[in-house]
Amino acid sequence: MAISGQVYSGKKYQVLLGRQTGASSAVNMGTAASTNSEFVELDMASVTDIDFAGGLVTDRTLRTGQQVKKGTDHFVSEKGSTKSFNFEWVCSHKEGVAMLLEMISEDTSSPYLITGNHEPAIYKHAASTGSLATIILKNLDSNSAATQFRTMHSAALTNLSFSLDATANGGRLIASGTFVSGYNVSTASSSVTNSHAQTPFVKTLHDCTTKTVNGSDVVVKAFSIDIANPMARIGYQGSDAEPEMYSRSGEITCAGSITVLYDTTSDGFLAEFLTNPAAGSGAGESPIVLSDNATVGDGNFAFEVLQAIFTGHTLNMEGAEEGMMLELPFEGTAIAAENLFRIDID
């Protein structure tokens, strides 16, 4: 076959995110959402392809008869496999952020939260419970081939991170994460478009007028939070051996880091870091709050981790002109009805 001469630009790919099981007209697990009004565009700086290899079922064992593998020594199957999609998005609209928070927390309204006694929804083939997404990657080039699209349905968001850094992207909110699906990904062309409302939501670190750690005001340089809610596919059904159900019974975690100016206030955080949380009664817990309002939930943008435990204490003594900075990695905790975290985007 002759070389076509066609060159495609990754900048012409479009990423669409749509509610599936949580849609206004719920679409069952195992079926791709296709209603335009359920989809928004995640206008990323760059797009990565679906990872077909990471969860592929393989066996590449040398069998007897010779010292070099034969082609038949390689086994590859999509049956029983998983696919994943990684993304990074400088957040530009509220609806996209809301969808991501719904899908990681299974909550349905802001402030989004997970409690210590959280119980996951049922994720079962042909059922409409849980919080799943359909993701579509579209090649908008007029010369695109019909096989250059990607439709990944019944995808669970297993990891969601938010970051705010005064030295990056103008201090704007950045979301990143990973979707995982146990179903096969279609590469056929898609006519789905994004007609869901997309309300501008350009928030920065500088919008957080309330900045406290352990109840004390701090000068913040950077903040990040990473929420993990794992998923494992269970069983198989149908001719393609796609999953019977998903399990979301693993540990749910909320961890992150906050970097603050080292001063007489933040000097006291070393003692908090060295306090043994196992002593109980809230020992070693250091609430972290970044918000555009004094009360989380009354404003439009907030992060709150009330039972945060410092897991590190790194003081930068290099002598930069901005002064010494203190990085405090943390992990959120919760007992019973306590909130592991709350994130407000109202």
XYZ file of C-alpha atoms in Angstrom:
346
model
C 0.000 0.000 0.000
C 1.356 3.424 -0.936
C 2.076 6.104 1.664
C -0.994 8.352 1.926
C 0.870 11.556 2.803
C -1.798 12.446 5.387
C -0.489 14.006 8.644
C -2.843 14.363 11.598
C -2.581 16.888 14.414
C -3.243 15.857 18.003
C -4.538 19.393 18.541
C -7.566 18.519 16.400
C -8.732 15.802 18.762
C -11.714 16.603 20.981
C -12.469 14.950 24.322
C -16.116 14.614 25.338
C -17.233 13.539 28.812
C -20.801 12.470 29.495
C -22.807 11.124 32.387
C -23.963 7.564 31.781
C -25.625 5.843 34.746
C -26.108 9.243 36.392
C -27.634 10.885 33.312
C -31.066 12.543 33.352
C -32.198 9.484 31.398
C -29.894 6.867 32.877
C -27.971 4.624 30.498
C -27.222 1.156 31.829
C -23.753 -0.152 32.546
C -22.619 -1.896 29.381
C -24.139 0.645 26.976
C -22.506 3.837 25.737
C -24.274 7.146 26.390
C -25.142 9.012 23.199
C -27.415 11.899 24.181
C -25.695 15.139 23.145
C -27.125 17.125 26.060
C -25.281 14.886 28.546
C -21.830 15.673 27.141
C -19.348 18.465 27.828
C -15.978 19.076 26.214
C -12.808 18.894 28.277
C -10.664 21.416 26.397
C -7.245 20.031 27.300
C -3.820 21.319 26.337
C -3.034 17.859 24.963
C -4.844 14.541 24.618
C -3.555 11.064 25.420
C -4.986 7.979 23.754
C -6.870 5.258 25.570
C -4.419 2.827 27.157
C -5.231 -0.463 25.438
C -2.069 -2.233 26.616
C -1.982 -1.776 30.383
C -4.977 -3.999 31.157
C -4.675 -6.366 28.195
C -4.710 -10.095 29.011
C -1.422 -11.575 27.793
C 0.814 -14.585 28.182
C 4.213 -14.540 26.478
C 5.849 -17.717 27.758
C 8.599 -19.549 25.869
C 7.511 -23.140 25.382
C 9.745 -26.139 24.840
C 11.188 -27.135 21.490
C 13.547 -24.229 20.896
C 15.323 -21.431 22.749
C 13.636 -18.641 20.805
C 9.975 -17.707 21.139
C 7.655 -18.628 18.291
C 4.826 -16.356 17.275
C 2.393 -18.843 18.797
C 4.088 -18.422 22.190
C 2.422 -15.014 22.404
C -1.191 -14.955 23.635
C -3.240 -11.730 23.599
C -6.934 -11.343 24.443
C -9.320 -8.491 25.207
C -11.551 -10.928 27.064
C -11.223 -10.130 30.752
C -9.224 -6.962 30.060
C -9.546 -3.355 31.209
C -8.875 -0.068 29.403
C -7.874 3.237 30.997
C -7.832 6.901 30.041
C -5.609 9.478 31.741
C -6.321 13.186 31.490
C -5.159 16.600 32.663
C -7.451 19.603 32.272
C -7.035 23.255 33.205
C -10.616 23.637 34.401
C -12.697 26.023 32.313
C -16.333 25.243 33.126
C -18.351 24.261 36.178
C -20.258 21.368 34.629
C -17.100 19.415 33.802
C -15.756 19.833 37.330
C -19.130 18.800 38.758
C -19.215 15.626 36.650
C -15.748 14.638 37.799
C -16.648 15.174 41.443
C -19.868 13.193 41.074
C -17.999 10.295 39.509
C -15.276 10.074 42.156
C -17.549 10.585 45.182
C -20.922 9.174 44.042
C -22.350 12.360 45.577
C -24.847 14.376 43.547
C -24.550 17.990 44.698
C -22.051 20.541 45.951
C -20.314 20.505 48.397
C -19.212 17.050 47.208
C -18.030 14.706 49.962
C -17.305 11.181 51.085
C -17.928 10.179 54.693
C -16.090 7.677 56.848
C -19.044 5.258 56.694
C -19.447 5.556 52.908
C -20.996 2.535 51.186
C -20.502 2.240 47.413
C -23.356 1.853 44.968
C -24.007 -1.351 43.036
C -22.209 -1.558 39.674
C -23.807 -4.364 37.701
C -24.028 -5.058 33.986
C -27.338 -3.753 32.565
C -28.080 -1.794 35.788
C -28.246 1.999 35.980
C -26.928 2.475 39.531
C -23.545 3.915 40.434
C -21.761 6.791 38.726
C -20.227 5.873 35.367
C -19.117 7.897 32.357
C -18.841 7.653 28.612
C -15.716 9.264 27.153
C -15.385 9.998 23.443
C -12.195 11.013 21.635
C -12.995 12.509 18.239
C -10.614 13.309 15.401
C -12.066 16.524 13.960
C -9.815 16.471 10.911
C -11.978 16.409 7.769
C -9.706 13.662 6.414
C -9.974 11.450 9.480
C -10.532 7.734 9.023
C -13.581 6.028 10.494
C -11.375 4.019 12.870
C -9.655 7.020 14.495
C -12.323 7.696 17.111
C -12.572 6.232 20.605
C -15.743 5.573 22.615
C -15.062 4.269 26.099
C -18.236 3.558 28.056
C -19.102 2.297 31.528
C -15.942 4.011 32.782
C -15.345 4.489 36.507
C -13.272 7.432 37.670
C -10.741 5.772 39.983
C -8.509 8.745 40.701
C -9.140 12.499 40.708
C -6.580 15.159 41.593
C -6.913 18.918 41.867
C -3.984 21.303 42.108
C -3.494 25.034 42.559
C 0.000 26.485 42.230
C 0.830 30.185 42.184
C 3.762 29.454 39.836
C 1.916 27.315 37.239
C -0.889 28.004 34.754
C -1.605 31.376 36.342
C -2.561 29.667 39.591
C -5.603 28.130 37.892
C -7.380 24.984 39.024
C -6.041 21.864 37.293
C -7.877 18.539 37.334
C -6.255 15.247 36.428
C -7.246 11.639 36.842
C -7.863 8.176 35.451
C -10.976 6.497 34.077
C -11.076 2.687 33.891
C -13.519 0.461 32.009
C -13.857 -3.311 31.742
C -15.660 -3.019 28.414
C -14.203 -2.956 24.919
C -13.542 0.449 23.383
C -15.145 1.237 20.031
C -12.921 2.876 17.408
C -15.797 3.625 15.026
C -16.734 7.205 14.183
C -19.144 8.986 16.534
C -21.678 11.703 15.771
C -22.087 12.702 19.438
C -21.518 16.392 20.181
C -21.328 18.390 23.388
C -24.535 20.374 23.839
C -24.624 20.364 27.656
C -24.324 23.818 29.243
C -20.739 24.837 29.991
C -20.749 27.685 32.522
C -17.350 29.409 32.710
C -15.516 28.425 35.900
C -11.996 29.810 35.917
C -10.851 29.612 39.533
C -7.368 30.207 40.864
C -5.448 29.894 44.099
C -5.887 33.639 44.452
C -9.671 33.244 44.750
C -9.178 31.447 48.077
C -9.455 34.313 50.541
C -9.753 31.907 53.471
C -6.517 29.903 53.897
C -6.125 28.088 57.172
C -4.155 25.130 58.507
C -5.031 23.863 61.967
C -7.162 26.960 62.464
C -4.330 29.415 61.731
C -4.106 31.762 58.754
C -1.255 30.841 56.410
C 0.376 32.228 53.269
C -0.167 29.560 50.592
C 2.023 28.956 47.557
C 0.545 25.656 46.337
C -2.119 23.103 47.198
C -3.039 19.685 45.814
C -5.539 17.007 46.716
C -5.754 13.469 45.319
C -8.847 11.306 45.781
C -8.646 7.592 44.993
C -11.722 5.366 44.732
C -10.533 2.103 43.156
C -12.526 -0.200 40.880
C -11.990 -3.851 39.957
C -13.918 -5.716 37.294
C -15.669 -8.891 38.433
C -16.722 -11.900 36.363
C -17.541 -12.026 32.688
C -20.597 -12.267 30.439
C -21.432 -12.149 26.749
C -19.399 -13.207 23.724
C -16.690 -10.638 24.496
C -16.419 -11.741 28.166
C -17.107 -8.218 29.385
C -17.667 -7.730 33.141
C -20.669 -8.897 35.117
C -20.038 -6.183 37.691
C -17.520 -3.778 39.178
C -16.296 -3.838 42.743
C -15.563 -0.567 44.528
C -14.749 -2.161 47.868
C -11.114 -1.035 48.092
C -9.702 1.666 50.339
C -10.880 5.190 49.501
C -8.160 7.722 50.163
C -7.740 11.470 50.186
C -4.170 12.734 50.264
C -2.374 15.849 49.135
C 0.064 18.584 49.962
C 0.012 22.234 50.947
C 3.028 24.534 50.643
C 3.037 27.573 52.915
C 5.393 30.356 53.937
C 7.568 29.357 56.876
C 6.898 31.848 59.667
C 6.109 31.875 63.378
C 2.705 30.327 62.714
C 3.786 27.487 60.427
C 6.747 26.773 62.703
C 4.230 25.106 65.030
C 3.246 22.520 62.417
C 6.336 20.451 63.216
C 4.856 19.638 66.605
C 1.606 18.595 64.920
C 3.507 16.342 62.527
C 5.296 14.650 65.444
C 2.089 14.112 67.448
C 0.853 10.516 67.463
C -2.658 10.350 65.912
C -3.152 6.845 67.334
C -3.515 8.477 70.748
C -7.079 9.345 69.704
C -9.253 12.316 70.676
C -8.218 14.162 67.524
C -4.507 14.174 68.360
C -2.385 15.170 65.384
C -5.358 16.248 63.265
C -4.794 19.533 61.430
C -7.807 20.881 59.506
C -6.967 22.356 56.074
C -9.356 24.855 54.479
C -9.046 26.854 51.251
C -12.181 28.770 50.360
C -13.542 31.907 48.732
C -15.820 32.328 51.761
C -15.332 32.162 55.503
C -17.872 29.305 55.604
C -17.390 26.328 53.273
C -20.608 25.810 51.339
C -21.649 29.457 51.403
C -19.290 30.498 48.610
C -18.494 29.176 45.150
C -15.114 27.468 45.534
C -13.627 25.562 48.464
C -11.539 22.616 49.601
C -11.872 21.265 53.135
C -10.068 18.368 54.830
C -10.987 18.633 58.499
C -9.230 15.551 59.898
C -5.978 15.925 57.965
C -2.901 14.137 59.301
C 0.501 15.477 58.271
C 2.550 12.676 56.702
C 5.655 14.760 56.060
C 7.372 18.054 56.876
C 9.803 19.469 54.308
C 11.322 22.872 54.999
C 13.080 24.476 52.037
C 16.109 26.332 53.402
C 17.651 27.314 50.054
C 17.158 31.003 50.729
C 14.999 32.032 47.764
C 13.889 35.650 47.584
C 10.311 34.632 48.414
C 11.510 33.312 51.784
C 11.550 29.792 53.186
C 8.672 27.539 52.186
C 7.272 24.600 54.115
C 5.666 21.666 52.298
C 3.193 19.635 54.330
C 1.989 16.373 52.755
C -1.218 15.183 54.379
C -3.784 12.396 54.384
C -7.448 12.903 55.159
C -9.188 10.695 57.716
C -12.776 10.233 58.854
C -14.713 8.240 61.441
C -18.344 7.266 60.797
C -20.291 10.340 59.582
C -17.257 12.635 59.503
C -16.339 13.981 56.082
C -13.150 12.670 54.516
C -13.221 15.841 52.400
C -15.625 18.466 51.093
C -15.223 20.286 47.770
C -17.542 23.140 46.882
C -17.999 24.449 43.334
C -21.425 26.047 43.698
